[in-house]
Amino acid sequence: MAAKAKTQNPVIETIKTVVYALLIAGVFRTLFFQPFWIPSGSMKQTLLIGDFLFVNKMAYGYSYASCPSIRLARFGVNIDAKGICGFIDGDNTRIMGGEPQRGDVVVFRHPVHGADFIKRLVGLPGDTIQVKDGVLFINGSAVKLEDDGLFSETYEAQGPQGSAPRCENAPVGRGGTCTKSRQLETFPGGTPHAILNIGNQPMDHTGVYQVPEGHFFFMGDNRDNSTDSRLPQSAGGAGFVPLENLIGRADRIMFSSAGRSMLFFWTWRGDRFFKAIE
């Protein structure tokens, strides 16, 4: 008579399944793709508040920043990526690294407080960058600009943070149409991407930035509503971002919700599903 197979405790089996699933998800998130939810309007119109995308971590190789930070404020959990992969921090290099290209939309860790930022890569190591009268100059030459009408949106609370957009035609009442001037900007050897402006602002006039070796310069496409490399880190900006702080390249929007939650299906933006990021 055959012996009966030993029956496993269902609770233990469930715990093992959950642990295995978390390990697989952690490896996948660390090595291949990281989910990212757009919380602010600094990259409009390229990225809207509520866009959900996966960041390609294979594009630039791996550093300590490739490891995820685990922050669960409700449970008092705050484990930074440096606490997990800090043993490979400090030399500003990457493993299996690919070269970032000017014009890439990149997620990176802020060099000071470690928060994830997403901006467009404008300046490469050794470049000079300046903004004069709202026009971007790279290595002393103005980038190509073409007027492209207006970007319009409803003036209302947007996303989980409930932030309202800034408007060139301000003041605008709630529910009114908020507009910004739109231009197509083309980097040398690159393809056009849209940028937005709301008029003459302090950051439309900067000094000359010299990008150090091993560092990069980033700007948001919503030029007058972006905290980026134009501001030094001491003033809350991103400043020059080290190579090792790059997390990955944003290639495609997977899903988008205009509401306060992705569960509000009536706010889903059907025209942004699987939309390529340019």
CSV table of C-alpha atoms in Angstrom, one decimal, residues 98-206:
chain,number,residue,atom,x,y,z
A,98,GLY,CA,24.7,52.5,-21.4
A,99,GLU,CA,25.2,56.1,-22.4
A,100,PRO,CA,22.4,58.5,-21.7
A,101,GLN,CA,21.4,60.6,-24.7
A,102,ARG,CA,20.4,64.2,-24.8
A,103,GLY,CA,16.6,64.4,-25.0
A,104,ASP,CA,16.0,61.2,-23.0
A,105,VAL,CA,13.2,61.4,-20.3
A,106,VAL,CA,15.0,60.1,-17.2
A,107,VAL,CA,14.0,59.2,-13.7
A,108,PHE,CA,16.8,59.9,-11.2
A,109,ARG,CA,17.4,60.2,-7.5
A,110,HIS,CA,17.7,63.7,-6.1
A,111,PRO,CA,21.4,64.0,-5.0
A,112,VAL,CA,20.4,65.4,-1.6
A,113,HIS,CA,17.2,63.9,-0.3
A,114,GLY,CA,16.9,60.9,-2.5
A,115,ALA,CA,13.4,61.5,-3.9
A,116,ASP,CA,12.7,60.3,-7.4
A,117,PHE,CA,12.5,63.0,-10.1
A,118,ILE,CA,11.6,62.7,-13.7
A,119,LYS,CA,12.9,65.3,-16.2
A,120,ARG,CA,14.4,65.6,-19.7
A,121,LEU,CA,18.1,65.3,-20.1
A,122,VAL,CA,19.4,68.6,-21.5
A,123,GLY,CA,23.1,68.8,-20.7
A,124,LEU,CA,25.8,66.1,-21.0
A,125,PRO,CA,29.2,66.1,-19.2
A,126,GLY,CA,31.3,69.0,-20.4
A,127,ASP,CA,28.4,71.0,-21.9
A,128,THR,CA,27.6,74.6,-21.2
A,129,ILE,CA,23.9,75.3,-20.6
A,130,GLN,CA,22.2,78.7,-20.4
A,131,VAL,CA,18.6,80.0,-20.7
A,132,LYS,CA,18.3,83.5,-22.2
A,133,ASP,CA,14.9,85.1,-22.6
A,134,GLY,CA,13.3,81.7,-22.3
A,135,VAL,CA,15.5,80.1,-25.0
A,136,LEU,CA,17.8,77.2,-24.2
A,137,PHE,CA,21.4,77.6,-25.3
A,138,ILE,CA,23.6,74.4,-25.5
A,139,ASN,CA,27.3,75.1,-25.9
A,140,GLY,CA,26.6,78.6,-26.9
A,141,SER,CA,24.0,77.9,-29.7
A,142,ALA,CA,20.3,78.4,-29.3
A,143,VAL,CA,18.2,75.3,-29.8
A,144,LYS,CA,15.6,75.3,-32.6
A,145,LEU,CA,12.2,76.5,-31.5
A,146,GLU,CA,8.9,76.6,-33.4
A,147,ASP,CA,5.7,78.1,-32.1
A,148,ASP,CA,3.0,75.5,-31.8
A,149,GLY,CA,-0.1,77.2,-30.5
A,150,LEU,CA,-1.5,76.7,-27.0
A,151,PHE,CA,-1.8,73.9,-24.5
A,152,SER,CA,-5.2,74.0,-22.8
A,153,GLU,CA,-6.5,72.3,-19.7
A,154,THR,CA,-9.3,72.7,-17.2
A,155,TYR,CA,-8.4,74.8,-14.1
A,156,GLU,CA,-9.1,72.4,-11.4
A,157,ALA,CA,-7.5,70.3,-8.7
A,158,GLN,CA,-5.3,67.6,-10.3
A,159,GLY,CA,-4.2,64.2,-9.1
A,160,PRO,CA,-3.9,62.9,-5.5
A,161,GLN,CA,-2.2,66.1,-4.4
A,162,GLY,CA,-5.0,68.2,-5.6
A,163,SER,CA,-2.6,70.8,-7.2
A,164,ALA,CA,-4.0,73.4,-9.6
A,165,PRO,CA,-2.1,74.3,-12.8
A,166,ARG,CA,-0.4,77.6,-13.5
A,167,CYS,CA,-1.9,79.5,-16.4
A,168,GLU,CA,-0.5,82.1,-18.8
A,169,ASN,CA,-4.0,83.6,-19.0
A,170,ALA,CA,-4.4,83.9,-15.2
A,171,PRO,CA,-6.5,84.6,-13.3
A,172,VAL,CA,-8.8,81.7,-14.3
A,173,GLY,CA,-11.8,80.6,-12.3
A,174,ARG,CA,-12.3,77.0,-11.3
A,175,GLY,CA,-13.6,75.0,-14.2
A,176,GLY,CA,-12.3,77.6,-16.7
A,177,THR,CA,-9.8,77.0,-19.5
A,178,CYS,CA,-6.2,77.4,-18.5
A,179,THR,CA,-3.7,78.0,-21.3
A,180,LYS,CA,0.0,78.0,-21.8
A,181,SER,CA,2.1,78.9,-24.9
A,182,ARG,CA,3.5,75.8,-26.6
A,183,GLN,CA,6.6,75.5,-28.7
A,184,LEU,CA,8.4,72.6,-30.3
A,185,GLU,CA,12.0,72.4,-29.2
A,186,THR,CA,14.6,70.4,-31.1
A,187,PHE,CA,18.0,69.5,-29.7
A,188,PRO,CA,21.0,69.1,-32.1
A,189,GLY,CA,20.5,65.8,-33.9
A,190,GLY,CA,17.3,65.1,-32.0
A,191,THR,CA,13.6,65.0,-32.6
A,192,PRO,CA,11.1,67.7,-31.6
A,193,HIS,CA,9.4,67.7,-28.2
A,194,ALA,CA,6.8,70.1,-26.8
A,195,ILE,CA,7.7,72.6,-24.1
A,196,LEU,CA,5.2,75.0,-22.3
A,197,ASN,CA,5.7,78.5,-21.0
A,198,ILE,CA,3.5,81.0,-19.0
A,199,GLY,CA,5.4,84.2,-19.8
A,200,ASN,CA,8.5,85.9,-18.5
A,201,GLN,CA,9.7,84.2,-15.4
A,202,PRO,CA,12.9,84.4,-13.3
A,203,MET,CA,14.2,81.0,-14.6
A,204,ASP,CA,13.9,82.2,-18.2
A,205,HIS,CA,17.2,84.1,-17.5
A,206,THR,CA,20.1,82.2,-16.1
